[in-house]
Coordinates of N, CA and C in Angstrom, one line a residue:
Chain A
X7 N -85.5 -38.5 0.2 CA -85.7 -38.7 1.6 C -87.1 -39.4 1.9
X8 N -87.3 -40.4 2.7 CA -88.5 -40.8 3.3 C -89.3 -39.8 4.1
X9 N -90.5 -39.8 3.9 CA -91.3 -38.6 4.7 C -91.6 -39.6 6.3
X10 N -92.5 -38.9 7.2 CA -92.8 -39.3 8.3 C -93.6 -40.3 7.9
X11 N -93.3 -41.6 9.1 CA -94.2 -42.9 8.8 C -94.3 -43.0 10.3
X12 N -96.0 -43.5 10.3 CA -96.4 -43.8 11.6 C -97.1 -45.4 11.4
X13 N -96.8 -46.0 12.6 CA -97.3 -47.4 12.7 C -98.3 -47.5 13.9
X14 N -99.3 -48.3 14.1 CA -100.0 -48.8 12.4 C -100.9 -47.9 12.1
X15 N -101.4 -48.1 10.9 CA -102.1 -46.9 10.6 C -103.7 -47.1 11.1
X16 N -104.2 -48.2 11.1 CA -105.7 -48.4 11.6 C -105.4 -49.4 13.3
X17 N -105.9 -48.9 13.9 CA -106.2 -49.7 15.2 C -107.5 -49.6 16.1
X18 N -107.9 -50.6 16.0 CA -109.4 -51.0 17.3 C -109.2 -51.7 18.5
X19 N -109.6 -50.8 19.4 CA -109.5 -51.3 20.9 C -110.5 -51.2 21.6
X20 N -110.7 -51.6 22.5 CA -112.0 -51.5 23.3 C -111.8 -50.6 24.8
X21 N -112.5 -50.1 25.5 CA -112.4 -49.2 26.4 C -111.7 -49.9 27.5
X22 N -110.9 -49.2 28.0 CA -110.1 -49.6 29.2 C -108.6 -50.2 29.0
X23 N -108.7 -50.8 27.5 CA -107.0 -50.9 27.0 C -106.5 -49.7 27.1
X24 N -105.1 -50.2 26.9 CA -104.3 -49.5 26.5 C -103.3 -49.7 25.2
X25 N -103.0 -48.3 24.5 CA -102.4 -48.2 22.9 C -101.1 -47.3 23.1
X26 N -100.3 -47.8 22.1 CA -98.6 -47.3 22.1 C -99.2 -47.3 20.4
X27 N -98.7 -46.0 20.0 CA -98.6 -45.4 18.5 C -97.2 -45.2 18.5
X28 N -96.6 -45.3 17.1 CA -95.2 -45.0 16.7 C -94.9 -43.8 16.0
X29 N -94.2 -43.3 15.7 CA -93.6 -42.1 14.8 C -92.3 -42.3 14.5
X30 N -91.7 -42.6 13.3 CA -90.2 -42.4 12.9 C -90.4 -40.9 11.7
X31 N -89.6 -39.7 12.7 CA -89.5 -38.7 11.9 C -88.6 -38.8 10.7
X32 N -88.6 -37.8 9.8 CA -87.5 -37.6 8.8 C -86.2 -37.5 9.3
X33 N -85.5 -38.3 8.6 CA -84.0 -38.7 8.8 C -83.5 -37.2 9.0
X34 N -83.1 -37.0 10.1 CA -81.9 -35.9 10.5 C -83.1 -34.8 11.6
X35 N -84.4 -35.0 11.5 CA -85.3 -34.4 12.2 C -85.5 -34.7 13.6
X36 N -85.0 -33.4 14.8 CA -85.2 -33.7 16.1 C -86.3 -33.7 16.8
X37 N -87.2 -32.4 16.1 CA -88.5 -32.4 16.9 C -89.6 -33.3 16.5
X38 N -90.3 -33.7 17.3 CA -91.3 -34.5 16.8 C -93.1 -34.0 17.8
X39 N -93.6 -33.8 16.8 CA -95.0 -33.1 18.0 C -96.5 -34.2 17.6
X40 N -96.9 -34.5 18.4 CA -98.1 -35.2 18.1 C -99.5 -34.4 18.3
X41 N -100.2 -34.7 17.5 CA -101.5 -34.2 17.4 C -102.9 -35.0 17.6
X42 N -103.9 -34.8 18.0 CA -105.3 -35.5 18.1 C -106.2 -34.8 17.2
X43 N -106.7 -35.3 15.7 CA -107.9 -34.6 15.5 C -109.1 -35.7 15.4
X44 N -110.5 -35.2 15.4 CA -111.4 -34.9 15.3 C -112.3 -34.3 14.7
X45 N -113.0 -34.8 14.1 CA -114.3 -33.7 13.1 C -114.9 -32.6 13.9
X46 N -115.0 -33.1 15.3 CA -115.6 -31.6 16.3 C -114.3 -31.0 16.4
X47 N -113.5 -31.2 16.7 CA -112.7 -30.3 17.7 C -111.0 -30.2 16.8
X48 N -111.0 -30.6 15.3 CA -110.1 -30.3 14.6 C -108.5 -30.5 15.6
X49 N -107.7 -30.2 15.0 CA -106.5 -30.6 15.4 C -106.1 -30.1 16.8
X50 N -105.7 -31.1 17.5 CA -105.5 -30.2 19.2 C -104.1 -30.8 19.7
X51 N -103.2 -29.8 19.8 CA -101.8 -30.5 19.9 C -101.6 -31.0 21.4
X52 N -100.9 -32.3 21.6 CA -100.7 -33.4 22.6 C -99.4 -33.2 23.3
X53 N -98.2 -33.3 22.8 CA -97.2 -32.7 23.2 C -96.0 -32.7 21.9
X54 N -94.7 -32.2 22.6 CA -94.3 -31.7 21.3 C -92.5 -32.0 22.2
X55 N -92.0 -33.1 21.8 CA -90.3 -33.4 22.3 C -89.3 -32.9 21.0
X56 N -88.3 -32.9 21.8 CA -87.2 -32.2 20.7 C -85.5 -32.9 21.7
X57 N -85.0 -33.8 20.9 CA -83.5 -34.0 21.6 C -84.1 -35.0 22.8
X58 N -85.4 -35.8 22.9 CA -85.6 -36.7 23.8 C -86.1 -35.7 24.9
X59 N -86.1 -34.8 25.0 CA -86.8 -34.2 26.0 C -88.3 -33.3 25.8
X60 N -89.3 -33.6 26.5 CA -90.6 -33.3 26.2 C -90.5 -31.5 26.5
X61 N -90.8 -30.8 25.6 CA -90.9 -29.4 25.4 C -92.1 -28.6 25.6
X62 N -93.1 -29.4 25.7 CA -94.4 -28.5 26.0 C -95.5 -29.7 25.6
X63 N -96.6 -29.1 26.3 CA -98.0 -30.5 26.5 C -98.8 -29.7 26.6
X64 N -100.0 -30.3 25.8 CA -101.0 -29.9 25.6 C -101.9 -30.0 26.7
X65 N -103.2 -29.4 26.4 CA -104.2 -29.7 27.7 C -104.9 -31.2 27.6
X66 N -104.1 -32.3 27.6 CA -104.7 -33.6 27.8 C -104.8 -34.5 29.0
X67 N -105.3 -35.1 29.3 CA -105.3 -35.9 30.7 C -104.0 -36.5 30.9
X68 N -103.5 -37.0 32.1 CA -102.5 -38.0 32.2 C -102.2 -39.5 31.7
X69 N -103.4 -39.9 31.1 CA -103.7 -40.9 30.5 C -102.9 -41.1 28.9
X70 N -102.6 -39.7 28.3 CA -101.9 -39.4 27.3 C -100.6 -39.1 27.5
X71 N -99.5 -40.1 27.3 CA -98.2 -39.6 27.5 C -97.2 -40.1 26.3
X72 N -96.0 -39.6 26.4 CA -95.2 -40.3 25.0 C -93.9 -39.8 25.6
X73 N -93.0 -40.2 24.7 CA -91.1 -40.3 24.9 C -90.4 -40.4 23.5
X74 N -89.4 -39.7 23.8 CA -88.7 -39.5 22.2 C -87.3 -40.5 22.4
X75 N -87.0 -41.2 21.5 CA -85.7 -42.0 22.0 C -84.5 -40.9 21.4
X76 N -83.5 -41.9 21.6 CA -82.0 -41.2 21.1 C -82.1 -41.0 19.6
X77 N -82.7 -41.8 18.8 CA -82.9 -42.0 17.1 C -84.0 -41.0 16.8
X78 N -84.4 -40.4 17.6 CA -85.5 -39.0 17.5 C -87.2 -39.9 17.0
X79 N -87.1 -41.2 17.2 CA -88.4 -42.0 16.6 C -89.1 -41.7 18.0
X80 N -90.3 -41.6 18.1 CA -91.2 -41.4 18.9 C -92.2 -42.2 19.1
X81 N -92.8 -42.2 20.5 CA -93.9 -43.4 20.6 C -94.6 -42.3 21.9
X82 N -96.5 -42.4 21.4 CA -97.2 -42.1 22.3 C -98.3 -43.2 22.7
X83 N -98.5 -43.2 24.0 CA -99.3 -44.1 25.0 C -100.4 -43.5 25.6
X84 N -101.7 -44.2 25.2 CA -102.7 -44.0 25.9 C -103.1 -45.1 26.5
X85 N -103.3 -45.0 28.1 CA -104.0 -46.0 28.8 C -105.5 -45.8 28.8
X86 N -106.1 -46.7 29.6 CA -107.5 -46.6 29.8 C -108.4 -46.1 29.0
X87 N -108.2 -46.9 27.9 CA -109.2 -45.8 26.5 C -110.6 -45.4 27.1
X88 N -110.9 -44.5 26.6 CA -112.5 -44.3 26.5 C -112.7 -43.8 24.9
X89 N -114.0 -44.1 24.9 CA -114.8 -43.7 23.9 C -114.3 -42.6 23.1
X90 N -114.3 -41.6 23.8 CA -114.1 -40.3 23.2 C -112.4 -40.1 22.8
X91 N -111.4 -41.3 22.9 CA -110.3 -41.2 22.4 C -110.1 -41.5 21.0
X92 N -111.4 -42.0 20.5 CA -111.5 -42.3 19.0 C -111.0 -41.1 18.2
X93 N -109.8 -41.2 17.4 CA -109.7 -40.0 16.6 C -108.3 -40.3 15.4
X94 N -107.8 -39.4 14.9 CA -106.6 -39.6 14.0 C -105.9 -38.8 14.7
X95 N -104.6 -39.6 15.0 CA -103.4 -39.3 15.7 C -102.2 -39.1 14.8
X96 N -102.3 -37.6 14.8 CA -101.2 -37.4 13.9 C -99.5 -36.9 14.4
X97 N -98.8 -37.0 13.8 CA -97.3 -36.6 14.2 C -96.8 -36.0 13.4
X98 N -95.9 -34.9 13.4 CA -95.4 -34.3 12.7 C -93.8 -33.8 13.2
X99 N -92.8 -34.0 12.0 CA -91.4 -33.8 12.4 C -90.9 -32.6 11.7
X100 N -90.0 -32.0 12.5 CA -89.2 -30.8 12.1 C -88.0 -30.7 12.3
X101 N -87.0 -30.3 11.4 CA -85.4 -30.3 11.8 C -85.2 -29.3 13.2
X102 N -86.6 -28.4 13.7 CA -86.0 -27.4 14.5 C -87.3 -27.4 15.6
X103 N -86.9 -26.9 16.6 CA -87.9 -26.4 17.8 C -88.5 -25.4 17.5
X104 N -88.1 -24.4 16.5 CA -88.6 -23.3 16.7 C -89.9 -23.2 15.4
X105 N -91.0 -22.4 16.0 CA -92.0 -22.6 14.5 C -92.2 -21.2 14.0
X106 N -90.9 -20.9 13.5 CA -90.8 -19.3 13.1 C -91.6 -19.6 11.3
X107 N -91.7 -18.7 10.8 CA -92.0 -18.6 9.4 C -91.5 -19.3 8.5
X108 N -89.7 -19.3 8.6 CA -89.2 -19.9 7.9 C -88.9 -21.7 8.2
X109 N -89.7 -21.8 9.1 CA -89.2 -23.1 9.3 C -90.8 -24.3 9.2
X110 N -90.8 -25.7 8.4 CA -91.8 -26.4 8.2 C -91.7 -27.5 9.4
X111 N -93.2 -27.7 9.4 CA -93.4 -29.3 10.3 C -93.9 -30.2 9.1
X112 N -93.5 -31.4 9.1 CA -94.3 -32.3 8.0 C -94.7 -33.4 8.7
X113 N -96.2 -33.7 8.2 CA -97.0 -34.4 8.8 C -97.0 -35.7 8.3
X114 N -97.3 -36.9 9.4 CA -97.2 -38.3 9.0 C -98.8 -38.3 8.4
X115 N -99.0 -39.6 8.0 CA -100.3 -40.0 7.7 C -101.5 -40.1 8.6
X116 N -100.9 -40.5 9.9 CA -101.5 -40.6 11.0 C -102.0 -42.1 11.3
X117 N -102.7 -42.2 12.6 CA -102.9 -43.5 12.9 C -104.4 -43.3 13.4
X118 N -105.3 -43.8 12.9 CA -106.8 -43.9 13.0 C -107.1 -44.8 14.1
X119 N -107.2 -44.7 15.4 CA -107.7 -45.1 16.3 C -109.4 -45.1 16.6
X120 N -109.8 -46.4 16.9 CA -110.9 -46.6 17.0 C -111.5 -47.2 18.3
X121 N -111.9 -46.5 18.9 CA -112.2 -47.4 20.6 C -113.9 -47.7 20.8
X122 N -113.9 -49.0 20.7 CA -115.3 -49.7 21.3 C -115.8 -49.7 22.3
Chain B
X29 N -113.0 -20.7 24.0 CA -113.0 -20.3 22.3 C -111.7 -20.3 21.6
X30 N -112.1 -20.9 20.5 CA -110.9 -21.3 19.3 C -110.5 -19.6 18.7
X31 N -109.3 -19.6 18.7 CA -108.7 -18.1 18.3 C -108.7 -17.9 16.6
X32 N -108.8 -19.0 16.4 CA -108.8 -19.0 14.9 C -110.0 -19.8 14.4
X33 N -111.0 -18.9 13.3 CA -112.1 -19.4 12.9 C -112.4 -19.3 11.2
X34 N -112.6 -20.8 10.9 CA -112.3 -20.8 9.6 C -114.3 -20.4 8.9
X35 N -114.2 -20.1 7.7 CA -115.6 -20.1 6.9 C -115.1 -20.3 5.2
X36 N -116.2 -21.0 4.8 CA -117.4 -21.8 5.1 C -116.8 -22.9 5.6
X37 N -117.8 -24.0 6.5 CA -117.5 -25.1 6.9 C -116.8 -26.3 5.9
X38 N -118.0 -26.2 5.0 CA -117.7 -26.6 3.7 C -118.4 -26.0 2.8
X39 N -117.8 -26.6 1.5 CA -118.3 -25.8 0.0 C -118.0 -26.8 -0.7
X40 N -119.0 -26.9 -1.5 CA -118.9 -27.6 -3.0 C -118.9 -26.9 -4.3
X41 N -117.9 -26.9 -5.0 CA -117.6 -26.3 -6.5 C -117.4 -27.5 -7.5
X42 N -117.8 -26.7 -8.6 CA -117.5 -27.1 -10.0 C -116.1 -27.3 -10.5
X43 N -115.6 -28.3 -11.1 CA -114.4 -28.4 -11.7 C -113.8 -27.0 -12.7
X44 N -113.0 -26.3 -12.5 CA -112.5 -25.4 -13.3 C -113.3 -24.0 -12.6
X45 N -113.5 -24.0 -12.0 CA -114.1 -22.6 -11.1 C -113.3 -22.1 -10.1
X46 N -113.2 -21.0 -9.7 CA -112.3 -20.7 -8.3 C -113.1 -20.6 -7.1
X47 N -112.7 -20.4 -6.1 CA -113.1 -20.5 -4.8 C -112.2 -19.6 -3.7
X48 N -112.7 -19.0 -2.6 CA -112.0 -18.6 -1.5 C -112.7 -18.9 -0.3
X49 N -111.6 -19.0 0.5 CA -111.6 -19.3 1.8 C -111.2 -18.5 3.0
X50 N -112.1 -18.4 3.8 CA -111.6 -17.5 4.9 C -111.3 -17.8 6.2
X51 N -110.2 -17.1 6.7 CA -110.1 -17.4 8.4 C -109.7 -16.2 8.9
X52 N -110.3 -15.9 10.3 CA -110.3 -15.1 11.0 C -109.6 -15.3 12.5
X53 N -108.3 -14.8 13.1 CA -108.1 -15.0 14.1 C -108.0 -13.8 15.2
X54 N -107.9 -14.1 16.3 CA -107.7 -13.2 17.5 C -106.6 -13.4 18.0
X55 N -105.6 -14.3 17.5 CA -104.2 -14.7 18.1 C -103.3 -13.4 18.1
X56 N -102.5 -13.4 19.7 CA -102.2 -11.6 19.5 C -101.3 -11.9 20.9
X57 N -100.0 -11.5 20.8 CA -99.2 -11.0 19.3 C -99.2 -12.6 18.5
X58 N -98.9 -11.6 17.1 CA -99.0 -12.4 15.9 C -97.5 -12.8 15.2
X59 N -96.9 -13.8 14.6 CA -96.2 -14.3 14.0 C -96.0 -14.8 12.6
X60 N -96.8 -15.9 12.4 CA -97.0 -16.3 10.9 C -98.3 -17.1 10.8
X61 N -98.8 -17.0 9.9 CA -100.1 -18.0 9.3 C -100.1 -19.0 8.3
X62 N -100.0 -19.8 8.6 CA -99.8 -21.1 7.7 C -101.4 -21.6 7.1
X63 N -101.3 -22.0 6.0 CA -102.4 -22.9 5.3 C -102.0 -24.1 4.9
X64 N -102.7 -25.1 5.3 CA -102.7 -26.6 5.2 C -103.2 -27.1 4.4
X65 N -103.2 -28.4 3.4 CA -104.0 -29.0 2.9 C -103.9 -30.3 3.2
X66 N -105.5 -30.7 3.7 CA -105.3 -32.3 4.3 C -106.2 -32.9 3.2
X67 N -105.8 -33.9 2.5 CA -106.5 -34.9 1.9 C -107.1 -35.8 2.8
X68 N -108.0 -36.7 2.4 CA -108.7 -37.6 3.2 C -107.9 -38.9 3.6
X69 N -107.5 -39.4 5.0 CA -106.8 -40.1 5.4 C -105.1 -39.9 5.2
X70 N -104.7 -38.7 5.0 CA -103.4 -38.3 5.0 C -103.2 -37.2 6.0
X71 N -101.9 -37.0 6.4 CA -101.4 -35.7 6.9 C -101.6 -34.4 6.3
X72 N -101.7 -33.3 7.0 CA -101.9 -32.1 6.3 C -100.5 -31.8 5.8
X73 N -100.4 -31.1 4.4 CA -99.3 -30.7 3.7 C -99.7 -29.1 3.5
X74 N -98.0 -28.4 4.0 CA -98.2 -26.9 4.0 C -98.4 -26.5 2.3
X75 N -99.2 -25.6 2.2 CA -99.3 -24.6 1.4 C -98.3 -23.5 0.9
X76 N -98.7 -22.6 2.1 CA -98.4 -21.2 2.4 C -98.0 -21.1 3.5
X77 N -96.8 -20.1 4.0 CA -96.5 -19.8 5.3 C -96.4 -18.0 5.1
X78 N -97.0 -17.4 5.9 CA -96.7 -15.5 5.7 C -96.6 -15.3 6.9
X79 N -95.5 -14.3 7.0 CA -95.5 -13.4 8.2 C -96.4 -12.2 8.3
X80 N -96.4 -11.2 9.5 CA -97.2 -10.6 9.4 C -97.2 -9.2 8.4
X81 N -95.9 -9.1 8.0 CA -95.4 -8.1 7.2 C -95.8 -8.7 5.5
X82 N -96.2 -9.8 5.5 CA -96.4 -10.0 4.0 C -97.9 -10.2 3.7
X83 N -98.2 -9.7 2.6 CA -99.8 -9.6 2.0 C -100.4 -10.7 1.2
X84 N -99.4 -11.4 0.1 CA -100.0 -12.2 -0.2 C -98.6 -13.3 -0.5
X85 N -99.2 -14.5 -0.8 CA -98.1 -15.4 -1.4 C -98.7 -16.4 -2.3
X86 N -98.3 -17.2 -3.4 CA -99.0 -18.3 -3.9 C -98.4 -19.4 -4.2
X87 N -98.6 -20.6 -4.2 CA -98.2 -21.7 -4.6 C -98.9 -22.4 -5.4
X88 N -98.4 -22.2 -7.1 CA -99.1 -22.9 -8.0 C -100.3 -21.9 -8.2
X89 N -101.7 -22.8 -7.9 CA -103.0 -22.2 -8.2 C -103.9 -21.8 -7.1
X90 N -103.0 -21.6 -5.8 CA -103.7 -21.2 -4.8 C -102.7 -20.1 -4.2
X91 N -103.3 -18.9 -3.7 CA -103.0 -17.8 -3.2 C -103.5 -17.0 -2.5
X92 N -102.6 -17.1 -1.2 CA -102.9 -16.5 0.3 C -102.8 -15.2 0.4
X93 N -103.7 -14.5 1.1 CA -103.9 -13.1 1.3 C -103.9 -13.1 2.7
X94 N -103.4 -12.0 3.3 CA -103.0 -11.6 4.7 C -103.6 -10.1 5.1
X95 N -104.4 -9.9 5.9 CA -104.5 -8.5 6.3 C -104.1 -8.5 8.0
X96 N -103.0 -8.4 8.2 CA -102.8 -8.4 9.8 C -103.3 -7.6 10.4
X97 N -104.0 -6.2 9.9 CA -104.7 -5.5 10.8 C -106.1 -5.7 11.1
X98 N -106.6 -6.5 10.1 CA -108.2 -6.9 10.3 C -108.1 -8.4 11.0
X99 N -106.8 -8.9 10.9 CA -106.4 -10.3 11.4 C -107.7 -11.1 10.6
X100 N -107.5 -11.1 9.1 CA -108.2 -11.9 8.6 C -107.0 -12.5 7.0
X101 N -107.4 -13.8 6.9 CA -106.7 -14.1 5.7 C -107.4 -14.9 4.9
X102 N -107.0 -15.2 3.6 CA -107.9 -15.9 2.6 C -107.1 -16.8 2.1
X103 N -107.8 -17.8 1.8 CA -106.8 -18.8 0.3 C -108.0 -18.9 -0.8
X104 N -107.2 -18.5 -2.0 CA -108.0 -18.7 -3.3 C -107.5 -19.9 -4.0
X105 N -108.2 -20.4 -4.6 CA -108.1 -21.7 -5.2 C -108.8 -21.1 -6.7
X106 N -107.8 -21.4 -7.9 CA -108.0 -20.9 -9.1 C -108.2 -21.9 -10.0
X107 N -109.3 -22.1 -11.0 CA -109.3 -23.1 -11.8 C -109.1 -24.4 -11.1
X108 N -110.4 -24.9 -10.0 CA -110.4 -26.0 -9.1 C -110.1 -27.1 -10.1
X109 N -109.7 -28.0 -9.5 CA -109.3 -29.5 -10.3 C -109.9 -30.6 -9.1
X110 N -110.1 -31.6 -9.6 CA -110.7 -32.7 -8.7 C -109.4 -33.0 -7.6
X111 N -108.6 -32.9 -7.9 CA -107.6 -33.1 -6.7 C -107.5 -31.8 -5.8
X112 N -108.5 -31.0 -5.8 CA -108.2 -29.7 -4.7 C -109.2 -30.5 -3.9
X113 N -110.1 -31.3 -4.0 CA -111.2 -32.0 -2.8 C -110.1 -32.4 -1.9
X114 N -110.4 -31.4 -0.5 CA -109.5 -31.8 0.5 C -109.9 -31.0 1.6
X115 N -109.5 -31.0 2.6 CA -109.8 -30.3 3.8 C -108.9 -28.7 3.9
X116 N -109.1 -27.6 3.8 CA -108.0 -26.8 4.2 C -107.9 -25.9 5.4
X117 N -107.0 -25.9 6.2 CA -106.6 -25.4 7.8 C -105.8 -24.3 7.7
X118 N -106.1 -23.6 8.4 CA -105.5 -22.4 8.7 C -104.9 -22.6 10.1
X119 N -103.8 -21.9 10.3 CA -102.8 -22.4 11.5 C -102.3 -21.0 11.8
X120 N -102.2 -20.6 12.8 CA -101.8 -19.1 13.6 C -100.6 -19.4 14.4
X121 N -99.8 -19.0 14.4 CA -98.5 -18.9 15.4 C -98.7 -17.7 16.0
X122 N -98.1 -17.7 17.3 CA -98.4 -16.6 18.5 C -96.7 -15.8 18.1
X123 N -96.6 -15.0 18.6 CA -95.2 -14.3 18.0 C -94.0 -14.9 18.9
X124 N -94.0 -15.6 20.2 CA -93.0 -16.4 20.4 C -93.2 -17.7 19.9
X125 N -92.2 -18.0 18.8 CA -92.1 -19.1 17.8 C -91.2 -20.1 18.4
X126 N -91.2 -20.2 19.8 CA -89.9 -21.1 20.5 C -90.7 -22.4 20.6
X127 N -91.9 -23.0 20.3 CA -92.4 -24.4 20.4 C -93.6 -24.5 19.3
X128 N -93.8 -25.9 18.6 CA -94.6 -26.1 17.7 C -96.2 -26.0 18.7
X129 N -96.0 -25.9 19.8 CA -96.9 -26.5 20.7 C -97.9 -25.0 20.7
X130 N -97.6 -23.9 20.1 CA -98.0 -22.9 20.6 C -99.2 -22.4 18.8
X131 N -98.8 -23.1 18.1 CA -99.8 -22.9 17.1 C -101.4 -23.6 17.7
X132 N -101.9 -22.5 16.6 CA -103.5 -22.5 16.9 C -104.4 -23.1 15.3
X133 N -105.1 -24.1 15.8 CA -105.3 -24.5 14.4 C -106.6 -23.9 14.1
X134 N -107.5 -23.8 13.0 CA -108.5 -23.8 12.6 C -109.5 -24.9 12.3
X135 N -110.6 -25.2 12.3 CA -111.5 -26.5 12.5 C -111.3 -26.8 10.8
X136 N -111.0 -25.8 10.1 CA -110.9 -26.4 8.9 C -112.1 -26.1 7.7
X137 N -111.9 -26.1 6.2 CA -113.0 -25.9 5.3 C -112.8 -27.3 4.8
X138 N -114.2 -28.0 4.4 CA -113.7 -29.3 3.7 C -114.4 -28.7 2.1
X139 N -113.7 -28.8 1.2 CA -114.2 -28.4 -0.4 C -114.2 -29.5 -1.1
X140 N -115.2 -29.7 -1.5 CA -115.4 -30.9 -2.4 C -115.6 -30.5 -4.1
X141 N -114.7 -30.8 -5.2 CA -115.3 -30.3 -6.1 C -115.4 -31.4 -6.8
X142 N -117.0 -31.0 -7.8 CA -117.5 -32.2 -8.5 C -117.2 -32.0 -10.3
X143 N -117.1 -33.0 -11.0 CA -117.0 -32.9 -12.4 C -118.0 -31.9 -13.0

């Protein structure tokens, strides 16, 4: 079974631009979560989607948005990029929206975004 | 304030030696604790998952322990290999596990194994 795929893997943008990142979950997984990872902050939760519905949102400004399609693929968008948005953006998928001890989340390789 | 603190921030060990990483948390109520391994340029991969009633869980050369009373966990790496060089992240889930958004992540411990 193919793992979680994210595209593109690397991206360079300039301040003020916008960017769209894509995530394809493992086949059959309906839950997709997005995280931002920076050296100083570690992993921070952005949002979670399950069956095309946003279930939870982290503490990020409205410039960060996302959506999920009927085939469970997800995109996240960042508008008006700032230097501080430079980070590794990780997507994770799970067959369930329950984070119990018997459920696992599988991460993709991430998209490395650099804002100049 | 981060509810999950990991120590040390980084460590260097010789190949073949053992090491122990620490994770202290204040998350309450608590459901489960996970340890992830993240290789450079890759996404995290789950090593172990423990509920509050479990004291220890192993995955090959990785052994995690949990003391829910003191809210401490450790990850022990036995006979380290060069491939163990990675960041190890402790993740704690609150009791209401109805969302992946309720996971609390530690900042990670960077482990470097040298020949």
